[in-house]
């Protein structure tokens, strides 16, 4: 998918904690595929460390340097060394709130 194609060559990745109650954001990044939708054009963001997009709606995030990539079956895992971030203090959206979401494409 698009996100993987971008991530596999990136030296750093941004990780965001979606705040509780932001199902719209969870749906945007969980149900939409970047192959079809420019997700960043659908939400407010700013250029963060290492030019990584930081979502305005996510007060907790970090940017980490990719240390390793590993095969996890139907996905690739990325081991990151956090270098920049904000704790934000927000409670994360929980699995029970998003379990009904349908992925933008099969794994």
XYZ file of N, CA and C in Angstrom:
321
model
N 0.835 -1.193 0.000
C 0.000 0.000 0.000
C 0.875 1.249 0.000
N 0.252 2.374 -0.163
C 0.982 3.636 -0.287
C 1.827 3.940 0.958
N 1.249 3.794 2.139
C 1.978 4.105 3.374
C 3.239 3.251 3.485
N 3.108 1.979 3.187
C 4.275 1.102 3.260
C 5.334 1.515 2.245
N 4.922 1.832 1.037
C 5.893 2.231 0.017
C 6.658 3.478 0.444
N 5.999 4.409 1.105
C 6.683 5.600 1.611
C 7.590 5.221 2.790
N 7.059 4.429 3.724
C 7.794 4.091 4.947
C 9.030 3.238 4.691
N 8.967 2.357 3.715
C 10.096 1.430 3.521
C 11.391 2.128 3.143
N 11.308 3.324 2.580
C 12.519 4.044 2.230
C 12.827 5.221 3.136
N 11.987 5.449 4.134
C 12.157 6.622 4.993
C 13.167 6.349 6.113
N 14.028 7.323 6.410
C 14.964 7.155 7.518
C 14.311 7.377 8.878
N 13.196 8.138 8.906
C 12.448 8.383 10.141
C 10.961 8.224 9.849
N 10.190 7.899 10.902
C 8.736 7.790 10.789
C 8.088 8.536 11.949
N 6.909 9.070 11.697
C 6.131 9.721 12.740
C 5.047 8.784 13.237
N 4.855 8.750 14.546
C 3.826 7.921 15.179
C 2.946 8.845 15.998
N 1.629 8.730 15.812
C 0.665 9.588 16.503
C -0.263 8.778 17.386
N -0.645 9.338 18.525
C -1.667 8.751 19.382
C -2.964 9.481 19.050
N -3.920 8.742 18.486
C -5.202 9.354 18.144
C -5.984 9.555 19.433
N -6.390 10.796 19.720
C -7.087 11.070 20.980
C -8.481 10.443 21.028
N -8.874 10.091 22.230
C -10.213 9.567 22.480
C -11.251 10.509 21.872
N -12.254 9.944 21.238
C -13.318 10.743 20.657
C -13.054 11.209 19.237
N -11.869 10.985 18.717
C -11.543 11.421 17.348
C -11.687 10.261 16.369
N -12.898 9.701 16.332
C -13.155 8.594 15.428
C -13.019 9.016 13.966
N -13.271 10.299 13.696
C -13.092 10.800 12.333
C -11.645 10.633 11.884
N -10.719 10.924 12.772
C -9.300 10.797 12.449
C -8.902 9.328 12.347
N -9.422 8.508 13.263
C -9.147 7.068 13.203
C -9.677 6.480 11.902
N -10.850 6.910 11.473
C -11.425 6.411 10.224
C -10.614 6.887 9.025
N -10.188 8.147 9.036
C -9.401 8.676 7.926
C -8.135 7.862 7.716
N -7.395 7.608 8.798
C -6.119 6.907 8.663
C -6.253 5.394 8.741
N -7.400 4.900 9.220
C -7.598 3.459 9.319
C -8.397 2.856 8.181
N -9.314 3.636 7.610
C -10.171 3.097 6.551
C -9.800 3.570 5.151
N -9.184 4.710 5.059
C -8.820 5.244 3.752
C -7.429 4.744 3.357
N -7.210 4.580 2.085
C -5.888 4.191 1.604
C -5.259 5.359 0.857
N -3.997 5.568 1.104
C -3.264 6.627 0.430
C -3.125 6.389 -1.061
N -3.455 5.183 -1.523
C -3.464 4.902 -2.953
C -4.583 5.676 -3.649
N -5.613 6.056 -2.875
C -6.800 6.715 -3.435
C -7.001 8.123 -2.876
N -6.691 8.312 -1.586
C -6.989 9.566 -0.887
C -5.701 10.186 -0.350
N -5.534 11.492 -0.546
C -4.438 12.223 0.085
C -4.907 12.560 1.500
N -4.553 11.710 2.449
C -5.049 11.856 3.821
C -4.632 13.181 4.449
N -3.426 13.639 4.158
C -2.955 14.884 4.771
C -3.721 16.095 4.267
N -4.348 15.990 3.106
C -5.169 17.111 2.622
C -6.523 17.152 3.330
N -6.833 16.093 4.088
C -8.122 15.982 4.768
C -8.070 16.404 6.235
N -6.878 16.759 6.734
C -6.732 17.137 8.144
C -5.621 18.181 8.267
N -5.626 18.868 9.384
C -4.637 19.915 9.624
C -3.352 19.301 10.189
N -2.228 19.759 9.656
C -0.938 19.247 10.112
C 0.143 20.298 9.906
N 1.293 20.049 10.511
C 2.436 20.946 10.370
C 3.680 20.106 10.128
N 4.661 20.714 9.495
C 5.934 20.031 9.260
C 6.673 19.945 10.589
N 7.026 18.741 10.988
C 7.725 18.520 12.246
C 9.186 18.194 12.041
N 9.804 17.595 13.055
C 11.217 17.221 12.956
C 11.468 16.320 11.748
N 12.588 16.548 11.078
C 12.981 15.753 9.913
C 11.937 15.851 8.787
N 11.160 16.962 8.769
C 10.113 17.213 7.767
C 8.954 16.215 7.843
N 8.812 15.568 8.989
C 7.733 14.598 9.185
C 6.420 15.320 9.457
N 5.328 14.928 8.788
C 4.027 15.547 9.082
C 3.578 15.217 10.507
N 3.193 16.242 11.256
C 2.668 16.071 12.613
C 1.224 16.558 12.592
N 0.301 15.674 12.946
C -1.124 15.990 12.909
C -1.490 16.922 14.060
N -2.126 18.051 13.744
C -2.519 19.030 14.763
C -3.463 18.435 15.796
N -4.296 17.493 15.396
C -5.300 16.915 16.295
C -4.729 15.897 17.270
N -3.444 15.569 17.135
C -2.828 14.550 17.996
C -1.772 15.199 18.887
N -2.130 15.489 20.146
C -1.161 16.143 21.027
C -0.018 15.228 21.484
N -0.186 13.918 21.315
C 0.867 12.968 21.673
C 1.389 12.316 20.393
N 2.689 12.430 20.181
C 3.307 11.890 18.974
C 4.812 11.751 19.194
N 5.467 10.980 18.322
C 6.925 10.980 18.315
C 7.423 10.702 16.902
N 8.629 11.155 16.643
C 9.338 10.860 15.409
C 10.521 9.995 15.803
N 10.641 8.851 15.145
C 11.717 7.933 15.470
C 12.526 7.540 14.257
N 13.827 7.348 14.477
C 14.717 6.890 13.421
C 14.501 5.392 13.230
N 14.406 4.953 11.985
C 14.223 3.530 11.688
C 15.529 2.804 11.984
N 15.468 1.881 12.944
C 16.630 1.093 13.349
C 16.634 -0.248 12.615
N 15.427 -0.811 12.416
C 15.326 -2.112 11.762
C 13.931 -2.273 11.171
N 13.824 -3.151 10.215
C 12.552 -3.556 9.626
C 12.509 -5.075 9.725
N 11.332 -5.649 10.008
C 11.250 -7.099 10.124
C 9.922 -7.616 9.597
N 9.968 -8.815 9.067
C 8.790 -9.468 8.500
C 7.877 -9.916 9.635
N 6.624 -9.486 9.574
C 5.632 -9.872 10.590
C 4.470 -10.609 9.928
N 4.767 -11.401 8.920
C 3.713 -12.140 8.224
C 3.109 -11.307 7.114
N 1.894 -10.785 7.356
C 1.232 -9.988 6.317
C 1.564 -8.501 6.414
N 2.481 -8.137 7.304
C 2.918 -6.748 7.448
C 4.433 -6.713 7.664
N 4.995 -5.530 7.619
C 6.403 -5.322 7.962
C 6.420 -4.451 9.211
N 7.177 -4.879 10.220
C 7.324 -4.091 11.441
C 8.521 -3.163 11.322
N 8.417 -2.009 11.964
C 9.504 -1.032 11.977
C 9.925 -0.804 13.419
N 11.197 -1.014 13.723
C 11.747 -0.715 15.032
C 12.285 0.702 14.975
N 11.768 1.563 15.846
C 12.141 2.978 15.822
C 12.866 3.381 17.095
N 13.805 4.293 16.956
C 14.483 4.917 18.091
C 13.906 6.326 18.190
N 13.040 6.576 19.198
C 12.434 7.912 19.315
C 13.480 9.000 19.469
N 13.291 10.091 18.718
C 14.230 11.212 18.772
C 13.563 12.529 19.140
N 12.286 12.689 18.799
C 11.543 13.918 19.076
C 10.113 13.520 19.425
N 9.436 14.360 20.201
C 8.028 14.070 20.453
C 7.421 14.947 21.510
N 6.139 14.746 21.704
C 5.342 15.427 22.719
C 4.458 14.396 23.402
N 4.336 14.503 24.737
C 3.494 13.565 25.480
C 2.016 13.922 25.366
N 1.694 15.194 25.322
C 0.338 15.641 25.068
C -0.706 15.363 26.119
N -0.587 14.321 26.882
C -1.528 14.032 27.952
C -2.908 13.572 27.529
N -3.133 13.315 26.256
C -4.448 12.888 25.791
C -4.630 11.390 26.004
N -5.856 10.987 26.290
C -6.191 9.579 26.355
C -6.393 9.081 24.929
N -5.817 7.941 24.616
C -5.891 7.408 23.252
C -7.244 6.775 22.981
N -7.650 6.856 21.718
C -8.844 6.133 21.283
C -8.565 4.645 21.504
N -9.547 3.916 22.008
C -9.346 2.504 22.316
C -9.826 1.578 21.220
N -9.379 0.347 21.269
C -9.736 -0.635 20.261
C -11.247 -0.811 20.155
N -11.933 -0.824 21.276
C -13.383 -1.023 21.235
C -14.085 0.069 20.433
N -13.518 1.264 20.424
C -14.115 2.374 19.672
C -13.893 2.246 18.166
N -12.853 1.534 17.755
C -12.514 1.483 16.336
C -12.643 0.087 15.723
N -13.049 -0.871 16.494
C -13.095 -2.239 15.989
C -14.028 -2.424 14.801
N -14.983 -1.537 14.641
C -15.924 -1.624 13.524
C -15.346 -1.061 12.210
N -14.222 -0.358 12.288
C -13.643 0.238 11.079
C -13.175 -0.844 10.111
N -13.328 -0.576 8.842
C -12.918 -1.509 7.792
C -11.668 -0.951 7.107
N -10.614 -1.770 6.952
C -9.389 -1.269 6.310
C -9.644 -0.856 4.874
N -8.830 0.086 4.391
C -8.977 0.596 3.038
C -8.673 -0.424 1.956
N -7.964 -1.502 2.310
C -7.657 -2.598 1.390
C -7.259 -3.809 2.206
N -7.281 -5.000 1.630
C -6.889 -6.191 2.382
C -5.425 -6.159 2.780
N -5.090 -6.889 3.836
C -3.699 -6.968 4.302
C -2.844 -7.689 3.289
